[in-house]
Amino acid sequence: MKPTKILFVCLGNICRSPAAEGVMKSLAKGFPIEIQSAGTAGYHIGELPDIRMRSHSHKRGYELVSRAQQFDPLIHFEMFDHIIAMDGNNLRDLKSMDQHKKYQHKLSLMIDYSQIMNVKEVPDPYYGGPAGFEHVLDILEDACAGLLKKLKAG
Ligand code: 4NP
């Protein structure tokens, strides 16, 4: 079976989307899936995820080892089956990079897959405290489980 290719996208690719990548890789073990993450901005290209995100994730059993990359419309729209944005700004930016409106069907928001958490987006934890990182992980665990369920249902 050909693996489903998923790209999680946030702004910096050092907090939310690498955490989504780590959570989903752990949940989807054994399921034919390929997962990466990217940022709409290039501030942190090549960096490991933020130490705070790595530490909060580690406590829940997720090791975040990806290196930040910037979303490239010339490569990533074609490469991935599902491109999943963390917040409304990320989604808007992705939509605007799809100049010929060819890939809109691949785009969605992470919270579209939420099952329990009733939130509007995965909020940026970068300028906040520890509770923000825990909140992000709560949202991601719930939504990644929902996403996997959807993928398994076909
Ligand atoms: P992320 O968080 O989009 O979840 O990776 C951020 C990381 C860095 C910055 C903003 C948000 N920054 O402005 O550098």
Coordinates of N, CA and C and ligand atoms in Angstrom, one line a residue:
M1 N 0.8 -1.2 0.0 CA 0.0 0.0 0.0 C 0.9 1.3 0.0
K2 N 0.5 2.2 -0.9 CA 1.3 3.4 -1.0 C 1.1 4.3 0.3
P3 N 2.1 4.8 0.9 CA 1.9 5.5 2.1 C 1.3 6.9 1.9
T4 N 0.4 7.3 2.8 CA -0.2 8.6 2.8 C 0.8 9.6 3.3
K5 N 1.0 10.7 2.5 CA 2.0 11.7 2.9 C 1.4 12.9 3.5
I6 N 1.8 13.2 4.7 CA 1.2 14.3 5.5 C 2.2 15.3 5.8
L7 N 1.9 16.6 5.6 CA 2.8 17.7 6.0 C 2.0 18.6 7.0
F8 N 2.6 18.8 8.2 CA 2.0 19.7 9.2 C 2.8 21.1 9.0
V9 N 2.0 22.1 9.1 CA 2.6 23.5 8.8 C 2.2 24.5 9.9
C10 N 3.2 25.1 10.4 CA 3.0 26.3 11.3 C 3.8 27.5 10.8
L11 N 4.1 28.4 11.7 CA 4.8 29.6 11.2 C 6.4 29.3 11.2
G12 N 6.9 28.9 12.4 CA 8.4 28.8 12.5 C 8.9 27.4 12.3
N13 N 8.0 26.4 12.3 CA 8.4 25.0 12.3 C 9.4 24.6 13.4
I14 N 9.2 25.3 14.6 CA 10.0 24.8 15.7 C 9.1 24.5 16.9
C15 N 7.8 24.8 16.9 CA 7.0 24.5 18.1 C 5.8 23.6 17.7
R16 N 4.8 24.1 17.0 CA 3.6 23.3 16.9 C 3.7 22.2 15.8
S17 N 4.2 22.6 14.6 CA 4.2 21.5 13.6 C 5.2 20.4 13.8
P18 N 6.4 20.6 14.4 CA 7.2 19.5 14.7 C 6.6 18.6 15.9
A19 N 5.9 19.3 16.8 CA 5.2 18.5 17.8 C 4.1 17.7 17.2
A20 N 3.3 18.2 16.2 CA 2.3 17.4 15.5 C 3.0 16.2 14.8
E21 N 4.1 16.5 14.2 CA 4.9 15.4 13.5 C 5.2 14.3 14.5
G22 N 5.8 14.7 15.7 CA 6.2 13.7 16.7 C 5.0 12.9 17.2
V23 N 3.9 13.6 17.5 CA 2.7 13.0 18.1 C 2.2 12.0 17.1
M24 N 2.0 12.5 15.8 CA 1.4 11.6 14.8 C 2.3 10.4 14.5
K25 N 3.6 10.6 14.4 CA 4.5 9.5 14.1 C 4.4 8.4 15.2
S26 N 4.2 8.8 16.4 CA 4.1 7.9 17.5 C 2.7 7.2 17.5
L27 N 1.7 7.9 17.2 CA 0.3 7.3 17.2 C 0.2 6.4 16.0
A28 N 0.8 6.7 14.9 CA 0.5 6.0 13.6 C 1.5 4.9 13.3
K29 N 2.3 4.5 14.4 CA 3.3 3.5 14.2 C 2.6 2.2 13.5
G30 N 3.2 1.8 12.4 CA 2.7 0.6 11.8 C 1.7 0.9 10.7
F31 N 1.2 2.1 10.6 CA 0.3 2.5 9.6 C 1.1 3.1 8.5
P32 N 0.7 2.8 7.2 CA 1.5 3.3 6.1 C 1.4 4.9 5.9
I33 N 2.3 5.6 6.5 CA 2.1 7.0 6.5 C 3.5 7.6 6.5
E34 N 3.7 8.8 5.8 CA 5.0 9.5 5.9 C 4.7 10.9 6.3
I35 N 5.4 11.4 7.3 CA 5.0 12.6 7.9 C 6.3 13.6 8.0
Q36 N 6.0 14.8 7.6 CA 7.0 15.9 7.8 C 6.3 17.1 8.3
S37 N 7.1 18.1 8.6 CA 6.5 19.4 9.0 C 7.3 20.5 8.4
A38 N 6.7 21.7 8.3 CA 7.4 22.9 7.7 C 6.8 24.1 8.3
G39 N 7.5 25.3 8.1 CA 7.0 26.6 8.5 C 6.7 27.5 7.3
T40 N 5.8 28.4 7.4 CA 5.5 29.3 6.3 C 6.7 30.3 6.3
A41 N 7.3 30.5 7.5 CA 8.5 31.5 7.5 C 9.8 30.7 7.6
G42 N 10.9 31.4 7.3 CA 12.2 30.7 7.2 C 13.1 31.1 8.3
Y43 N 12.6 31.7 9.4 CA 13.5 32.3 10.5 C 14.4 31.2 11.1
H44 N 13.9 30.0 11.1 CA 14.6 28.9 12.0 C 15.1 27.8 11.1
I45 N 15.2 27.9 9.8 CA 15.6 26.8 9.0 C 16.9 26.1 9.5
G46 N 16.8 24.8 9.6 CA 17.9 24.0 10.0 C 17.9 23.7 11.5
E47 N 17.1 24.4 12.3 CA 17.1 24.3 13.7 C 16.3 23.1 14.2
L48 N 16.7 22.5 15.4 CA 15.9 21.6 16.1 C 14.7 22.3 16.6
P49 N 13.6 21.6 17.0 CA 12.5 22.3 17.6 C 12.9 23.0 18.9
D50 N 12.1 24.0 19.2 CA 12.3 24.8 20.4 C 12.5 23.9 21.7
I51 N 13.5 24.2 22.5 CA 13.8 23.4 23.7 C 12.6 23.2 24.6
R52 N 11.8 24.2 24.7 CA 10.6 24.1 25.6 C 9.6 23.1 25.0
M53 N 9.4 23.1 23.7 CA 8.5 22.1 23.0 C 9.1 20.7 23.1
R54 N 10.4 20.6 23.0 CA 11.1 19.3 23.1 C 10.9 18.8 24.5
S55 N 11.1 19.6 25.4 CA 11.0 19.2 26.8 C 9.6 18.7 27.2
H56 N 8.6 19.5 26.9 CA 7.2 19.2 27.2 C 6.8 17.9 26.4
S57 N 7.3 17.8 25.2 CA 6.9 16.6 24.4 C 7.6 15.3 25.0
H58 N 8.9 15.5 25.4 CA 9.6 14.4 25.9 C 8.9 13.8 27.2
K59 N 8.3 14.7 28.0 CA 7.6 14.2 29.2 C 6.4 13.3 28.8
R60 N 5.9 13.5 27.6 CA 4.8 12.7 27.2 C 5.2 11.5 26.3
G61 N 6.5 11.4 26.1 CA 7.0 10.2 25.4 C 7.3 10.5 23.9
Y62 N 7.3 11.8 23.5 CA 7.6 12.1 22.1 C 9.0 12.7 22.0
E63 N 9.8 12.2 21.1 CA 11.1 12.8 20.9 C 11.0 13.6 19.6
L64 N 11.3 14.9 19.6 CA 11.2 15.7 18.4 C 12.6 15.9 17.9
V65 N 12.8 15.4 16.7 CA 14.2 15.4 16.2 C 14.3 16.0 14.8
S66 N 13.1 16.6 14.3 CA 13.2 17.1 12.9 C 14.0 18.4 12.9
R67 N 14.3 18.8 11.7 CA 15.0 20.1 11.6 C 14.1 21.0 10.8
A68 N 14.1 22.3 11.2 CA 13.1 23.2 10.5 C 13.4 23.4 9.1
Q69 N 12.3 23.4 8.3 CA 12.4 23.7 6.9 C 11.2 24.7 6.5
Q70 N 11.4 25.4 5.5 CA 10.4 26.4 5.1 C 9.5 25.7 4.0
F71 N 8.2 26.0 4.1 CA 7.3 25.4 3.1 C 7.7 26.0 1.7
D72 N 7.8 25.1 0.8 CA 8.2 25.5 -0.6 C 7.0 25.1 -1.5
P73 N 6.3 26.1 -2.0 CA 5.1 25.8 -2.9 C 5.5 25.0 -4.1
L74 N 6.7 25.1 -4.6 CA 7.1 24.4 -5.8 C 7.4 23.0 -5.6
I75 N 7.6 22.6 -4.3 CA 7.9 21.2 -4.0 C 6.7 20.5 -3.2
H76 N 6.3 21.2 -2.2 CA 5.5 20.5 -1.2 C 4.0 20.3 -1.5
F77 N 3.4 21.2 -2.3 CA 2.0 21.1 -2.7 C 1.9 19.7 -3.5
E78 N 2.9 19.5 -4.3 CA 2.8 18.2 -5.2 C 3.2 17.0 -4.3
M79 N 4.1 17.2 -3.4 CA 4.7 16.0 -2.7 C 3.7 15.4 -1.7
F80 N 2.9 16.2 -1.1 CA 2.1 15.7 0.0 C 0.6 15.5 -0.3
D81 N -0.1 14.5 0.3 CA -1.5 14.3 0.1 C -2.3 15.2 1.0
H82 N -1.9 15.4 2.2 CA -2.6 16.3 3.1 C -1.6 17.3 3.7
I83 N -2.0 18.6 3.6 CA -1.2 19.7 4.2 C -2.0 20.4 5.2
I84 N -1.6 20.2 6.5 CA -2.4 20.5 7.6 C -1.9 21.7 8.4
A85 N -2.6 22.8 8.4 CA -2.2 24.0 9.0 C -2.6 24.1 10.5
M86 N -1.7 24.7 11.3 CA -2.0 24.8 12.7 C -3.0 25.9 13.1
D87 N -2.9 27.1 12.4 CA -3.9 28.1 12.7 C -4.3 28.8 11.4
G88 N -5.3 29.7 11.6 CA -5.9 30.4 10.4 C -4.9 31.2 9.5
N89 N -3.9 31.8 10.2 CA -2.9 32.5 9.4 C -2.1 31.6 8.5
N90 N -1.7 30.4 9.1 CA -0.9 29.4 8.3 C -1.8 29.0 7.1
L91 N -3.0 28.7 7.4 CA -3.9 28.2 6.3 C -4.1 29.3 5.2
R92 N -4.2 30.5 5.6 CA -4.4 31.7 4.7 C -3.1 31.8 3.8
D93 N -2.0 31.7 4.5 CA -0.7 31.8 3.8 C -0.5 30.7 2.8
L94 N -0.9 29.5 3.2 CA -0.8 28.3 2.2 C -1.7 28.5 1.0
K95 N -2.9 29.0 1.3 CA -3.9 29.2 0.2 C -3.4 30.2 -0.7
S96 N -2.7 31.3 -0.2 CA -2.2 32.3 -1.1 C -1.0 31.9 -1.9
M97 N -0.3 30.9 -1.4 CA 0.8 30.4 -2.2 C 0.4 29.4 -3.3
D98 N -0.9 29.0 -3.2 CA -1.4 28.1 -4.3 C -2.1 29.0 -5.3
Q99 N -1.2 29.6 -6.1 CA -1.7 30.7 -7.0 C -2.8 30.2 -8.0
H100 N -2.7 29.0 -8.5 CA -3.6 28.5 -9.5 C -4.8 27.7 -8.9
K101 N -4.8 27.8 -7.6 CA -5.9 27.1 -6.8 C -6.0 25.6 -7.2
K102 N -4.8 25.0 -7.3 CA -4.8 23.6 -7.8 C -4.8 22.6 -6.6
Y103 N -4.3 23.1 -5.4 CA -4.1 22.2 -4.3 C -5.0 22.4 -3.1
Q104 N -6.0 23.3 -3.3 CA -6.9 23.7 -2.1 C -7.5 22.4 -1.4
H105 N -7.8 21.4 -2.2 CA -8.4 20.2 -1.7 C -7.4 19.4 -0.7
K106 N -6.2 19.7 -0.8 CA -5.2 19.1 0.1 C -5.1 19.8 1.5
L107 N -5.6 21.0 1.5 CA -5.4 21.9 2.7 C -6.5 21.7 3.8
S108 N -6.1 21.7 5.0 CA -7.1 21.7 6.1 C -6.4 22.3 7.4
L109 N -7.2 22.4 8.4 CA -6.7 22.9 9.7 C -6.6 21.7 10.6
M110 N -5.6 21.7 11.5 CA -5.4 20.7 12.5 C -6.7 20.4 13.3
I111 N -7.4 21.5 13.7 CA -8.5 21.3 14.5 C -9.8 20.8 13.8
D112 N -9.7 20.7 12.5 CA -10.7 20.0 11.7 C -10.9 18.5 12.2
Y113 N -9.8 18.0 12.8 CA -9.8 16.6 13.2 C -10.0 16.4 14.7
S114 N -10.2 17.5 15.4 CA -10.4 17.4 16.9 C -11.6 16.6 17.2
Q115 N -11.5 15.8 18.3 CA -12.6 15.0 18.7 C -13.2 15.5 20.0
I116 N -12.4 15.9 20.9 CA -12.8 16.3 22.3 C -12.6 17.8 22.5
M117 N -11.4 18.3 22.2 CA -11.0 19.6 22.4 C -11.8 20.6 21.6
N118 N -12.4 21.6 22.2 CA -13.3 22.5 21.5 C -12.5 23.9 21.4
V119 N -11.6 23.9 20.4 CA -10.8 25.1 20.2 C -10.9 25.6 18.7
K120 N -10.5 26.8 18.5 CA -10.6 27.4 17.1 C -9.3 27.2 16.3
E121 N -8.2 26.9 17.0 CA -6.9 26.7 16.3 C -5.9 26.1 17.3
V122 N -4.7 25.8 16.8 CA -3.6 25.4 17.6 C -2.8 26.7 17.9
P123 N -3.0 27.3 19.1 CA -2.4 28.7 19.3 C -0.9 28.6 19.4
D124 N -0.3 29.7 18.9 CA 1.2 29.8 18.9 C 1.7 30.0 20.4
P125 N 2.5 29.0 20.8 CA 3.0 29.0 22.2 C 4.2 29.8 22.4
Y126 N 4.8 30.3 21.4 CA 6.2 30.8 21.4 C 6.5 31.9 22.4
Y127 N 5.6 32.9 22.5 CA 5.8 34.0 23.5 C 5.1 33.8 24.8
G128 N 4.6 32.6 25.1 CA 3.9 32.4 26.3 C 4.7 31.5 27.3
G129 N 4.0 31.0 28.3 CA 4.6 30.1 29.3 C 4.4 28.7 29.1
P130 N 4.8 27.8 30.1 CA 4.7 26.4 30.0 C 3.3 25.9 29.7
A131 N 2.2 26.5 30.3 CA 0.9 26.0 30.1 C 0.5 26.0 28.6
G132 N 1.0 27.0 27.8 CA 0.7 27.1 26.4 C 1.3 25.9 25.6
F133 N 2.4 25.4 26.1 CA 3.0 24.2 25.4 C 2.2 22.9 25.7
E134 N 1.7 22.9 27.0 CA 0.9 21.7 27.4 C -0.4 21.8 26.6
H135 N -1.0 23.0 26.5 CA -2.3 23.1 25.8 C -2.1 22.7 24.3
V136 N -1.0 23.1 23.7 CA -0.8 22.7 22.3 C -0.7 21.2 22.2
L137 N 0.0 20.5 23.1 CA 0.1 19.1 23.1 C -1.3 18.4 23.3
D138 N -2.1 19.0 24.2 CA -3.4 18.4 24.4 C -4.2 18.5 23.1
I139 N -4.2 19.6 22.5 CA -4.9 19.7 21.2 C -4.4 18.8 20.1
L140 N -3.0 18.7 20.1 CA -2.4 17.8 19.0 C -2.7 16.3 19.3
E141 N -2.7 15.9 20.5 CA -3.0 14.5 20.8 C -4.4 14.1 20.4
D142 N -5.3 15.0 20.7 CA -6.7 14.8 20.3 C -6.9 14.8 18.8
A143 N -6.3 15.8 18.2 CA -6.6 16.0 16.7 C -5.8 14.9 15.9
C144 N -4.6 14.5 16.3 CA -3.9 13.5 15.6 C -4.6 12.1 15.7
A145 N -5.2 11.9 16.9 CA -6.0 10.6 17.0 C -7.2 10.7 16.0
G146 N -7.8 11.9 15.9 CA -8.9 12.0 15.0 C -8.5 11.9 13.6
L147 N -7.4 12.4 13.2 CA -6.8 12.4 11.9 C -6.5 10.9 11.5
L148 N -5.9 10.2 12.4 CA -5.6 8.8 12.2 C -6.9 7.9 12.0
K149 N -7.9 8.2 12.8 CA -9.2 7.5 12.6 C -9.7 7.8 11.2
K150 N -9.7 9.0 10.8 CA -10.2 9.4 9.5 C -9.4 8.7 8.4
L151 N -8.1 8.6 8.5 CA -7.2 8.0 7.5 C -7.5 6.5 7.5
K152 N -7.7 5.9 8.6 CA -8.0 4.4 8.7 C -9.4 4.1 8.1
A153 N -10.3 5.1 8.2 CA -11.6 4.9 7.6 C -11.6 5.0 6.1
G154 N -10.5 5.6 5.6 CA -10.4 5.8 4.2 C -11.2 6.9 3.7
Ligands
4NP1 P1 5.6 27.8 15.6 O1 6.0 28.9 16.7 O2 5.0 28.5 14.5 O3 4.7 26.9 16.4 O4 6.9 27.1 15.3 C1 6.8 30.0 16.4 C2 8.2 29.9 16.4 C3 9.0 31.0 16.2 C4 8.4 32.2 15.9 C5 7.0 32.3 15.9 C6 6.2 31.2 16.2 N1 9.2 33.3 15.7 O5 8.6 34.5 15.6 O6 10.4 33.2 15.6

